[in-house]
């Protein structure tokens, strides 16, 4: 915990209240223990009071692993700060372990001085055996100081709290997560009324369940207040930079959904999503299906191919069309995506990346679909690619992807990943739609009526004009066969095909995107860190740590990948040392080398299914900054386990 010197006054018998700058809390337990919900409530309450937050849900791929097993542990980590925070934190200050398996697997994510909260009722002989402890002294076996452990018989206390509610034993046990939440809320002086409001809203159709959970949260809070839970103090994190406005704790998938809705509203179009359930992208389909009142149409299709194909049909009919998936689904959608390329129809393809190849690591995060997004189709098939930087940036990235698709009549790939899609941040809602950029779909003009052909183009942008079926005087045919650029008729003429391929590529290359921004010591850096998409927070934090050590370091994070910003080569060639850090084996580095002459960066590559660890980044980048006898280009700085 980062602590400042402020200590609140307190009365006799009360613990002192210390003010912190930031803290990291990790909730862990069985997949069925509700750790994601407890962590989500705690992060929402923190965002509501103006704290900066960054979260990392870490859950297994098993539908339901055996209770108490090591493979079935689910975790939720939240980093809370008085100001803006950029990562969920490397290690936690407080670890909640609801059973023996959670302690065994999650303790490695705790700082040496971390406070550990456990449910002693879940540490019986059978629990210890399932968690592969060798003795009953599980704390000693793991080298944990008992003075740092808050032991509480949560299971029994929950049963005692709910004994008069008429709930059965199974239903009572589902409330254990709320006891742990209440205890953590006491530890950090959170207002329980905010928790109560969340629960009443979540269980609006089951008020009895809501009130039972509220009772248990209060019981956990009171347990801490009455026993002081063997801790020396409680803590408070006061917001230092409160910008006026309405805030919400938002996940990346929800932000992506809202960005698409906002873009459709701004463009005056219906939003259509054709999708097939796949982890970790399914929540986009779930969220958009709730918004029929906003004119949103969602279809859960029979497979990935029909999800993309139906979206192309909706686009042809004049809707803002999108399809959402993860890496395996992009493989299946590639033929349909090619159809959108040759037909030059607007389409947003959302790829929530996960660990691969094949089924790989379905619930873990990687950046390994970059080259697939850029090149993974047959023929010359250019497509804009955008990568969201954070959970909250997913809103603006989705909005921008839709804007580019509609204004330039092209499919656009939006890359997020499991880390930003499931993670959350404090999102300041726009006060009005006027804050968002205008969207002007590239429609046909009245002057074209009667002599319109589908591939007649704007001379400057090379974008064709969009005619909606049913408009009198704009009859046309699109399809997967190459067309004559002047008449729209099927053509196998070699010169025409060459021209059409070049025009489609030129259209994408001419899309205006903002310049690549450089942060930190941009005018005098000894090292430029380069990344793309969701690693922004970790790379930014590493840069700031190195700057605090006295090093001169800068950061350039790519959000627009195709087309590249026009100043890309100038920026990358400006610095003596450049390191490209990415969660794959070097896809961005290879792409940049192919587009920037004489560019030979260092590389930092990890494919672990987990977010970067800032301390590892700092150590690796520090090695580059130290003098070397020989300058070796393109060194792999990857860390092993």
mmCIF file of C-alpha atoms in Angstrom, residues 133-493:
data_model
loop_
_atom_site.group_PDB
_atom_site.id
_atom_site.type_symbol
_atom_site.label_atom_id
_atom_site.label_comp_id
_atom_site.label_asym_id
_atom_site.label_seq_id
_atom_site.Cartn_x
_atom_site.Cartn_y
_atom_site.Cartn_z
ATOM 1 C CA UNK A 133 -0.989 -29.133 1.314
ATOM 2 C CA UNK A 134 1.211 -31.680 3.060
ATOM 3 C CA UNK A 135 0.497 -30.662 6.655
ATOM 4 C CA UNK A 136 -2.187 -28.952 8.728
ATOM 5 C CA UNK A 137 0.189 -26.009 9.209
ATOM 6 C CA UNK A 138 -0.660 -24.479 5.849
ATOM 7 C CA UNK A 139 0.623 -21.020 6.791
ATOM 8 C CA UNK A 140 3.975 -22.370 7.910
ATOM 9 C CA UNK A 141 4.175 -24.550 4.838
ATOM 10 C CA UNK A 142 3.867 -21.472 2.633
ATOM 11 C CA UNK A 143 6.087 -19.311 4.818
ATOM 12 C CA UNK A 144 3.281 -16.895 5.712
ATOM 13 C CA UNK A 145 3.561 -14.866 8.921
ATOM 14 C CA UNK A 146 0.367 -15.570 10.941
ATOM 15 C CA UNK A 147 0.372 -11.968 12.162
ATOM 16 C CA UNK A 148 -0.502 -10.854 8.627
ATOM 17 C CA UNK A 149 -3.492 -13.190 8.379
ATOM 18 C CA UNK A 150 -7.054 -12.207 9.269
ATOM 19 C CA UNK A 151 -8.780 -15.467 10.162
ATOM 20 C CA UNK A 152 -12.547 -15.549 10.196
ATOM 21 C CA UNK A 153 -15.104 -18.398 10.223
ATOM 22 C CA UNK A 154 -17.023 -16.766 7.361
ATOM 23 C CA UNK A 155 -19.121 -19.774 6.411
ATOM 24 C CA UNK A 156 -20.529 -20.247 9.912
ATOM 25 C CA UNK A 157 -21.075 -16.533 10.423
ATOM 26 C CA UNK A 158 -23.009 -16.291 7.156
ATOM 27 C CA UNK A 159 -25.197 -19.193 8.228
ATOM 28 C CA UNK A 160 -25.821 -17.533 11.590
ATOM 29 C CA UNK A 161 -26.670 -14.245 9.874
ATOM 30 C CA UNK A 162 -29.205 -15.857 7.517
ATOM 31 C CA UNK A 163 -30.658 -18.556 9.751
ATOM 32 C CA UNK A 164 -34.042 -16.810 10.055
ATOM 33 C CA UNK A 165 -34.462 -16.018 6.349
ATOM 34 C CA UNK A 166 -35.710 -19.449 5.299
ATOM 35 C CA UNK A 167 -32.855 -19.873 2.817
ATOM 36 C CA UNK A 168 -31.456 -23.363 2.312
ATOM 37 C CA UNK A 169 -27.818 -24.169 3.025
ATOM 38 C CA UNK A 170 -26.745 -23.940 -0.616
ATOM 39 C CA UNK A 171 -28.309 -20.503 -1.029
ATOM 40 C CA UNK A 172 -26.679 -19.281 2.188
ATOM 41 C CA UNK A 173 -23.225 -20.361 1.026
ATOM 42 C CA UNK A 174 -23.615 -18.290 -2.133
ATOM 43 C CA UNK A 175 -23.569 -15.212 0.112
ATOM 44 C CA UNK A 176 -20.098 -15.846 1.559
ATOM 45 C CA UNK A 177 -18.553 -13.502 -0.982
ATOM 46 C CA UNK A 178 -20.627 -10.656 0.448
ATOM 47 C CA UNK A 179 -19.209 -11.244 3.935
ATOM 48 C CA UNK A 180 -15.686 -10.912 2.509
ATOM 49 C CA UNK A 181 -16.782 -7.801 0.633
ATOM 50 C CA UNK A 182 -18.179 -6.274 3.817
ATOM 51 C CA UNK A 183 -14.924 -6.934 5.651
ATOM 52 C CA UNK A 184 -12.897 -5.289 2.872
ATOM 53 C CA UNK A 185 -15.323 -2.339 2.805
ATOM 54 C CA UNK A 186 -14.703 -1.874 6.539
ATOM 55 C CA UNK A 187 -10.935 -2.074 6.025
ATOM 56 C CA UNK A 188 -11.106 0.746 3.480
ATOM 57 C CA UNK A 189 -13.939 2.779 5.024
ATOM 58 C CA UNK A 190 -16.357 2.328 2.138
ATOM 59 C CA UNK A 191 -19.942 3.565 2.375
ATOM 60 C CA UNK A 192 -22.177 0.497 2.580
ATOM 61 C CA UNK A 193 -25.128 2.433 1.199
ATOM 62 C CA UNK A 194 -23.393 2.425 -2.176
ATOM 63 C CA UNK A 195 -23.025 -1.354 -1.932
ATOM 64 C CA UNK A 196 -26.675 -1.700 -0.937
ATOM 65 C CA UNK A 197 -27.791 0.357 -3.925
ATOM 66 C CA UNK A 198 -25.753 -1.853 -6.256
ATOM 67 C CA UNK A 199 -27.251 -5.040 -4.840
ATOM 68 C CA UNK A 200 -30.821 -3.748 -4.941
ATOM 69 C CA UNK A 201 -30.351 -2.776 -8.577
ATOM 70 C CA UNK A 202 -28.692 -6.066 -9.537
ATOM 71 C CA UNK A 203 -31.360 -8.175 -7.818
ATOM 72 C CA UNK A 204 -34.282 -5.866 -8.577
ATOM 73 C CA UNK A 205 -36.435 -8.842 -9.598
ATOM 74 C CA UNK A 206 -35.403 -10.809 -6.503
ATOM 75 C CA UNK A 207 -35.624 -8.329 -3.619
ATOM 76 C CA UNK A 208 -35.359 -11.068 -0.983
ATOM 77 C CA UNK A 209 -31.989 -12.126 -2.408
ATOM 78 C CA UNK A 210 -30.846 -8.499 -2.438
ATOM 79 C CA UNK A 211 -31.771 -7.966 1.220
ATOM 80 C CA UNK A 212 -30.101 -11.215 2.290
ATOM 81 C CA UNK A 213 -26.860 -10.149 0.597
ATOM 82 C CA UNK A 214 -27.130 -6.722 2.190
ATOM 83 C CA UNK A 215 -27.453 -8.357 5.619
ATOM 84 C CA UNK A 216 -24.306 -10.401 5.001
ATOM 85 C CA UNK A 217 -22.308 -7.387 3.771
ATOM 86 C CA UNK A 218 -23.265 -5.581 6.987
ATOM 87 C CA UNK A 219 -22.266 -8.633 9.039
ATOM 88 C CA UNK A 220 -18.808 -8.661 7.427
ATOM 89 C CA UNK A 221 -18.426 -4.934 7.994
ATOM 90 C CA UNK A 222 -19.505 -5.238 11.647
ATOM 91 C CA UNK A 223 -17.154 -8.167 12.201
ATOM 92 C CA UNK A 224 -14.235 -5.965 11.242
ATOM 93 C CA UNK A 225 -15.504 -2.996 13.253
ATOM 94 C CA UNK A 226 -16.118 -5.070 16.392
ATOM 95 C CA UNK A 227 -12.991 -7.240 16.361
ATOM 96 C CA UNK A 228 -10.585 -4.899 14.508
ATOM 97 C CA UNK A 229 -9.670 -8.065 12.573
ATOM 98 C CA UNK A 230 -6.072 -8.131 13.836
ATOM 99 C CA UNK A 231 -5.077 -5.147 11.686
ATOM 100 C CA UNK A 232 -3.222 -2.067 12.990
ATOM 101 C CA UNK A 233 -5.386 0.468 11.158
ATOM 102 C CA UNK A 234 -8.103 0.995 8.590
ATOM 103 C CA UNK A 235 -7.504 2.995 5.461
ATOM 104 C CA UNK A 236 -9.037 5.683 3.307
ATOM 105 C CA UNK A 237 -8.242 6.638 -0.291
ATOM 106 C CA UNK A 238 -9.379 10.186 -1.009
ATOM 107 C CA UNK A 239 -9.720 11.264 -4.624
ATOM 108 C CA UNK A 240 -7.286 14.033 -5.494
ATOM 109 C CA UNK A 241 -8.379 14.871 -9.033
ATOM 110 C CA UNK A 242 -12.134 14.917 -9.204
ATOM 111 C CA UNK A 243 -13.324 16.148 -12.580
ATOM 112 C CA UNK A 244 -16.978 17.157 -12.392
ATOM 113 C CA UNK A 245 -19.228 14.790 -14.283
ATOM 114 C CA UNK A 246 -21.028 11.468 -14.174
ATOM 115 C CA UNK A 247 -18.833 8.415 -13.771
ATOM 116 C CA UNK A 248 -19.401 4.703 -13.977
ATOM 117 C CA UNK A 249 -17.250 1.622 -13.541
ATOM 118 C CA UNK A 250 -17.286 0.156 -17.039
ATOM 119 C CA UNK A 251 -15.773 -2.972 -18.570
ATOM 120 C CA UNK A 252 -14.176 -2.911 -21.988
ATOM 121 C CA UNK A 253 -16.896 -5.067 -23.539
ATOM 122 C CA UNK A 254 -19.634 -2.799 -22.209
ATOM 123 C CA UNK A 255 -17.723 0.294 -23.365
ATOM 124 C CA UNK A 256 -17.370 -1.263 -26.837
ATOM 125 C CA UNK A 257 -21.128 -1.839 -26.912
ATOM 126 C CA UNK A 258 -21.882 1.730 -25.872
ATOM 127 C CA UNK A 259 -19.442 3.092 -28.457
ATOM 128 C CA UNK A 260 -21.279 1.247 -31.235
ATOM 129 C CA UNK A 261 -24.658 2.491 -29.986
ATOM 130 C CA UNK A 262 -23.374 6.069 -29.853
ATOM 131 C CA UNK A 263 -21.949 5.818 -33.383
ATOM 132 C CA UNK A 264 -25.241 4.490 -34.779
ATOM 133 C CA UNK A 265 -27.126 7.300 -33.051
ATOM 134 C CA UNK A 266 -24.714 9.919 -34.370
ATOM 135 C CA UNK A 267 -24.936 8.532 -37.920
ATOM 136 C CA UNK A 268 -28.734 8.217 -37.778
ATOM 137 C CA UNK A 269 -28.634 4.455 -38.439
ATOM 138 C CA UNK A 270 -29.897 1.258 -36.870
ATOM 139 C CA UNK A 271 -27.189 -0.838 -35.224
ATOM 140 C CA UNK A 272 -27.052 -4.531 -36.134
ATOM 141 C CA UNK A 273 -24.837 -7.113 -34.418
ATOM 142 C CA UNK A 274 -24.532 -10.602 -35.864
ATOM 143 C CA UNK A 275 -22.579 -12.748 -33.447
ATOM 144 C CA UNK A 276 -21.891 -16.216 -32.091
ATOM 145 C CA UNK A 277 -21.013 -16.754 -28.411
ATOM 146 C CA UNK A 278 -17.285 -17.070 -27.732
ATOM 147 C CA UNK A 279 -15.165 -16.243 -24.700
ATOM 148 C CA UNK A 280 -14.211 -13.471 -24.019
ATOM 149 C CA UNK A 281 -16.368 -11.538 -26.516
ATOM 150 C CA UNK A 282 -19.851 -12.821 -25.621
ATOM 151 C CA UNK A 283 -20.630 -9.958 -23.250
ATOM 152 C CA UNK A 284 -20.862 -7.590 -26.238
ATOM 153 C CA UNK A 285 -23.779 -9.630 -27.584
ATOM 154 C CA UNK A 286 -25.342 -9.797 -24.108
ATOM 155 C CA UNK A 287 -25.037 -6.052 -23.569
ATOM 156 C CA UNK A 288 -26.314 -4.943 -26.971
ATOM 157 C CA UNK A 289 -29.300 -7.282 -26.700
ATOM 158 C CA UNK A 290 -30.508 -5.149 -23.781
ATOM 159 C CA UNK A 291 -30.856 -2.018 -25.910
ATOM 160 C CA UNK A 292 -33.705 -2.655 -28.310
ATOM 161 C CA UNK A 293 -35.130 0.684 -27.176
ATOM 162 C CA UNK A 294 -32.141 2.345 -28.881
ATOM 163 C CA UNK A 295 -32.943 0.626 -32.164
ATOM 164 C CA UNK A 296 -30.309 -2.083 -31.697
ATOM 165 C CA UNK A 297 -30.857 -5.399 -33.485
ATOM 166 C CA UNK A 298 -28.924 -8.422 -32.236
ATOM 167 C CA UNK A 299 -28.930 -11.923 -33.678
ATOM 168 C CA UNK A 300 -27.232 -14.897 -32.040
ATOM 169 C CA UNK A 301 -26.359 -16.824 -35.171
ATOM 170 C CA UNK A 302 -25.737 -20.538 -35.593
ATOM 171 C CA UNK A 303 -22.005 -20.077 -36.204
ATOM 172 C CA UNK A 304 -19.268 -17.506 -36.721
ATOM 173 C CA UNK A 305 -19.615 -17.498 -40.504
ATOM 174 C CA UNK A 306 -23.299 -16.618 -40.437
ATOM 175 C CA UNK A 307 -22.644 -13.981 -37.787
ATOM 176 C CA UNK A 308 -20.346 -12.111 -40.179
ATOM 177 C CA UNK A 309 -22.430 -12.864 -43.279
ATOM 178 C CA UNK A 310 -25.643 -11.597 -41.680
ATOM 179 C CA UNK A 311 -23.842 -8.407 -40.650
ATOM 180 C CA UNK A 312 -22.744 -7.870 -44.254
ATOM 181 C CA UNK A 313 -26.371 -8.259 -45.341
ATOM 182 C CA UNK A 314 -27.421 -5.682 -42.757
ATOM 183 C CA UNK A 315 -24.715 -3.337 -44.005
ATOM 184 C CA UNK A 316 -25.873 -3.740 -47.614
ATOM 185 C CA UNK A 317 -29.368 -2.836 -46.390
ATOM 186 C CA UNK A 318 -28.103 0.384 -44.815
ATOM 187 C CA UNK A 319 -27.406 -0.399 -41.147
ATOM 188 C CA UNK A 320 -24.311 0.184 -39.071
ATOM 189 C CA UNK A 321 -23.285 -3.476 -38.946
ATOM 190 C CA UNK A 322 -20.906 -5.200 -36.558
ATOM 191 C CA UNK A 323 -19.813 -8.722 -35.691
ATOM 192 C CA UNK A 324 -17.955 -9.706 -32.524
ATOM 193 C CA UNK A 325 -15.683 -12.662 -31.818
ATOM 194 C CA UNK A 326 -12.252 -13.759 -30.645
ATOM 195 C CA UNK A 327 -9.262 -15.158 -32.536
ATOM 196 C CA UNK A 328 -10.735 -18.563 -33.513
ATOM 197 C CA UNK A 329 -13.841 -16.781 -34.816
ATOM 198 C CA UNK A 330 -11.759 -14.410 -36.933
ATOM 199 C CA UNK A 331 -10.357 -17.488 -38.699
ATOM 200 C CA UNK A 332 -13.889 -18.573 -39.571
ATOM 201 C CA UNK A 333 -15.095 -15.074 -40.499
ATOM 202 C CA UNK A 334 -12.185 -14.362 -42.842
ATOM 203 C CA UNK A 335 -14.034 -15.331 -46.035
ATOM 204 C CA UNK A 336 -16.989 -13.127 -45.142
ATOM 205 C CA UNK A 337 -14.626 -10.299 -44.182
ATOM 206 C CA UNK A 338 -13.112 -10.618 -47.649
ATOM 207 C CA UNK A 339 -16.596 -10.233 -49.119
ATOM 208 C CA UNK A 340 -16.979 -6.947 -47.236
ATOM 209 C CA UNK A 341 -13.606 -5.842 -48.622
ATOM 210 C CA UNK A 342 -14.451 -6.513 -52.279
ATOM 211 C CA UNK A 343 -18.001 -5.160 -51.884
ATOM 212 C CA UNK A 344 -16.594 -2.154 -50.014
ATOM 213 C CA UNK A 345 -19.296 -2.208 -47.351
ATOM 214 C CA UNK A 346 -18.991 -0.688 -43.866
ATOM 215 C CA UNK A 347 -18.532 -3.342 -41.185
ATOM 216 C CA UNK A 348 -16.999 -3.296 -37.683
ATOM 217 C CA UNK A 349 -15.259 -6.573 -36.826
ATOM 218 C CA UNK A 350 -14.481 -6.774 -33.104
ATOM 219 C CA UNK A 351 -11.720 -9.215 -32.157
ATOM 220 C CA UNK A 352 -11.433 -9.699 -28.391
ATOM 221 C CA UNK A 353 -8.095 -11.491 -28.460
ATOM 222 C CA UNK A 354 -7.374 -14.480 -26.255
ATOM 223 C CA UNK A 355 -4.618 -17.052 -25.842
ATOM 224 C CA UNK A 356 -4.054 -19.319 -28.830
ATOM 225 C CA UNK A 357 -3.466 -21.091 -31.122
ATOM 226 C CA UNK A 358 -6.612 -23.146 -31.605
ATOM 227 C CA UNK A 359 -8.771 -23.198 -28.464
ATOM 228 C CA UNK A 360 -5.619 -22.250 -26.569
ATOM 229 C CA UNK A 361 -6.307 -20.308 -23.371
ATOM 230 C CA UNK A 362 -9.948 -19.234 -23.748
ATOM 231 C CA UNK A 363 -10.079 -16.986 -20.663
ATOM 232 C CA UNK A 364 -6.590 -15.495 -20.891
ATOM 233 C CA UNK A 365 -5.276 -12.478 -22.764
ATOM 234 C CA UNK A 366 -2.769 -12.080 -25.594
ATOM 235 C CA UNK A 367 -2.002 -9.766 -28.517
ATOM 236 C CA UNK A 368 -1.393 -12.604 -30.929
ATOM 237 C CA UNK A 369 -4.039 -11.793 -33.577
ATOM 238 C CA UNK A 370 -2.321 -8.681 -34.952
ATOM 239 C CA UNK A 371 -0.923 -10.221 -38.136
ATOM 240 C CA UNK A 372 -4.162 -12.164 -38.644
ATOM 241 C CA UNK A 373 -6.092 -8.885 -38.493
ATOM 242 C CA UNK A 374 -3.693 -7.263 -40.944
ATOM 243 C CA UNK A 375 -3.133 -10.099 -43.418
ATOM 244 C CA UNK A 376 -5.256 -13.129 -42.523
ATOM 245 C CA UNK A 377 -7.342 -13.258 -45.700
ATOM 246 C CA UNK A 378 -6.812 -14.443 -49.248
ATOM 247 C CA UNK A 379 -5.933 -12.007 -51.998
ATOM 248 C CA UNK A 380 -5.056 -8.358 -51.564
ATOM 249 C CA UNK A 381 -7.476 -7.601 -48.748
ATOM 250 C CA UNK A 382 -6.583 -4.304 -47.020
ATOM 251 C CA UNK A 383 -8.500 -3.424 -43.897
ATOM 252 C CA UNK A 384 -8.081 -0.664 -41.278
ATOM 253 C CA UNK A 385 -7.017 -1.935 -37.845
ATOM 254 C CA UNK A 386 -7.504 -0.075 -34.554
ATOM 255 C CA UNK A 387 -6.422 -1.272 -31.079
ATOM 256 C CA UNK A 388 -8.113 -0.005 -27.903
ATOM 257 C CA UNK A 389 -5.755 1.218 -25.171
ATOM 258 C CA UNK A 390 -7.862 0.553 -22.053
ATOM 259 C CA UNK A 391 -11.327 -0.556 -20.919
ATOM 260 C CA UNK A 392 -12.649 3.004 -21.114
ATOM 261 C CA UNK A 393 -10.910 3.647 -24.441
ATOM 262 C CA UNK A 394 -12.943 0.776 -25.903
ATOM 263 C CA UNK A 395 -15.863 3.237 -26.113
ATOM 264 C CA UNK A 396 -13.957 5.724 -28.253
ATOM 265 C CA UNK A 397 -12.142 3.028 -30.270
ATOM 266 C CA UNK A 398 -15.467 1.372 -31.187
ATOM 267 C CA UNK A 399 -16.969 4.761 -32.054
ATOM 268 C CA UNK A 400 -13.965 5.593 -34.245
ATOM 269 C CA UNK A 401 -14.017 2.176 -35.928
ATOM 270 C CA UNK A 402 -17.673 2.739 -36.841
ATOM 271 C CA UNK A 403 -16.940 6.268 -38.089
ATOM 272 C CA UNK A 404 -14.131 5.058 -40.351
ATOM 273 C CA UNK A 405 -16.242 2.167 -41.646
ATOM 274 C CA UNK A 406 -19.176 4.437 -42.550
ATOM 275 C CA UNK A 407 -17.182 7.316 -43.988
ATOM 276 C CA UNK A 408 -14.738 5.178 -45.978
ATOM 277 C CA UNK A 409 -16.981 2.194 -46.826
ATOM 278 C CA UNK A 410 -14.670 -0.481 -45.545
ATOM 279 C CA UNK A 411 -14.649 -3.217 -42.936
ATOM 280 C CA UNK A 412 -12.605 -2.186 -39.881
ATOM 281 C CA UNK A 413 -11.017 -4.519 -37.327
ATOM 282 C CA UNK A 414 -11.169 -3.363 -33.720
ATOM 283 C CA UNK A 415 -8.641 -5.218 -31.563
ATOM 284 C CA UNK A 416 -9.301 -5.497 -27.860
ATOM 285 C CA UNK A 417 -8.349 -8.478 -25.689
ATOM 286 C CA UNK A 418 -9.478 -10.376 -22.615
ATOM 287 C CA UNK A 419 -7.537 -8.022 -20.333
ATOM 288 C CA UNK A 420 -9.278 -4.809 -21.396
ATOM 289 C CA UNK A 421 -12.580 -6.495 -22.315
ATOM 290 C CA UNK A 422 -13.126 -7.988 -18.871
ATOM 291 C CA UNK A 423 -11.202 -5.345 -16.948
ATOM 292 C CA UNK A 424 -12.799 -2.071 -15.989
ATOM 293 C CA UNK A 425 -12.025 1.564 -15.346
ATOM 294 C CA UNK A 426 -13.731 4.726 -14.149
ATOM 295 C CA UNK A 427 -15.463 6.108 -17.244
ATOM 296 C CA UNK A 428 -16.587 9.723 -17.418
ATOM 297 C CA UNK A 429 -19.764 9.769 -19.481
ATOM 298 C CA UNK A 430 -19.980 12.366 -22.259
ATOM 299 C CA UNK A 431 -22.370 15.126 -21.198
ATOM 300 C CA UNK A 432 -24.006 15.104 -24.619
ATOM 301 C CA UNK A 433 -23.696 13.617 -28.079
ATOM 302 C CA UNK A 434 -22.261 16.948 -29.217
ATOM 303 C CA UNK A 435 -18.962 15.978 -27.588
ATOM 304 C CA UNK A 436 -18.490 13.149 -30.076
ATOM 305 C CA UNK A 437 -17.133 13.674 -33.610
ATOM 306 C CA UNK A 438 -19.610 13.926 -36.456
ATOM 307 C CA UNK A 439 -20.171 10.832 -38.610
ATOM 308 C CA UNK A 440 -21.054 11.363 -42.270
ATOM 309 C CA UNK A 441 -21.720 8.105 -44.157
ATOM 310 C CA UNK A 442 -20.485 8.339 -47.747
ATOM 311 C CA UNK A 443 -23.883 8.247 -49.425
ATOM 312 C CA UNK A 444 -24.754 8.710 -53.082
ATOM 313 C CA UNK A 445 -25.737 12.197 -54.186
ATOM 314 C CA UNK A 446 -28.967 13.219 -55.975
ATOM 315 C CA UNK A 447 -26.931 14.066 -59.085
ATOM 316 C CA UNK A 448 -26.002 10.388 -59.499
ATOM 317 C CA UNK A 449 -29.601 9.230 -59.810
ATOM 318 C CA UNK A 450 -30.231 7.257 -62.966
ATOM 319 C CA UNK A 451 -26.570 6.741 -63.868
ATOM 320 C CA UNK A 452 -25.120 5.403 -60.609
ATOM 321 C CA UNK A 453 -22.584 2.582 -60.692
ATOM 322 C CA UNK A 454 -21.438 0.972 -57.426
ATOM 323 C CA UNK A 455 -17.700 1.656 -57.777
ATOM 324 C CA UNK A 456 -17.868 5.280 -58.820
ATOM 325 C CA UNK A 457 -15.439 6.976 -56.407
ATOM 326 C CA UNK A 458 -14.601 10.248 -54.748
ATOM 327 C CA UNK A 459 -11.470 11.442 -56.534
ATOM 328 C CA UNK A 460 -9.676 12.569 -53.364
ATOM 329 C CA UNK A 461 -10.447 9.751 -50.929
ATOM 330 C CA UNK A 462 -11.063 6.944 -53.460
ATOM 331 C CA UNK A 463 -14.159 5.989 -51.447
ATOM 332 C CA UNK A 464 -17.091 4.645 -53.459
ATOM 333 C CA UNK A 465 -20.593 6.039 -52.911
ATOM 334 C CA UNK A 466 -23.079 4.085 -50.796
ATOM 335 C CA UNK A 467 -26.532 3.476 -52.233
ATOM 336 C CA UNK A 468 -29.156 1.780 -50.079
ATOM 337 C CA UNK A 469 -31.334 -0.860 -51.814
ATOM 338 C CA UNK A 470 -34.770 0.484 -52.616
ATOM 339 C CA UNK A 471 -33.596 3.935 -53.638
ATOM 340 C CA UNK A 472 -35.108 4.641 -57.036
ATOM 341 C CA UNK A 473 -32.483 5.281 -59.678
ATOM 342 C CA UNK A 474 -29.618 3.593 -57.796
ATOM 343 C CA UNK A 475 -30.095 -0.053 -58.744
ATOM 344 C CA UNK A 476 -26.857 -2.012 -58.433
ATOM 345 C CA UNK A 477 -25.367 -5.430 -57.712
ATOM 346 C CA UNK A 478 -22.505 -6.285 -55.362
ATOM 347 C CA UNK A 479 -20.864 -9.671 -54.879
ATOM 348 C CA UNK A 480 -17.716 -11.691 -54.356
ATOM 349 C CA UNK A 481 -16.635 -11.690 -58.000
ATOM 350 C CA UNK A 482 -14.434 -8.844 -59.197
ATOM 351 C CA UNK A 483 -16.377 -6.007 -60.851
ATOM 352 C CA UNK A 484 -15.534 -3.516 -63.528
ATOM 353 C CA UNK A 485 -14.634 -0.262 -61.823
ATOM 354 C CA UNK A 486 -16.678 1.780 -64.280
ATOM 355 C CA UNK A 487 -19.767 -0.303 -65.009
ATOM 356 C CA UNK A 488 -20.067 -2.570 -61.952
ATOM 357 C CA UNK A 489 -20.414 -5.627 -64.184
ATOM 358 C CA UNK A 490 -18.485 -8.838 -63.471
ATOM 359 C CA UNK A 491 -15.014 -8.557 -64.946
ATOM 360 C CA UNK A 492 -12.037 -10.888 -65.356
ATOM 361 C CA UNK A 493 -9.988 -8.281 -67.201
#
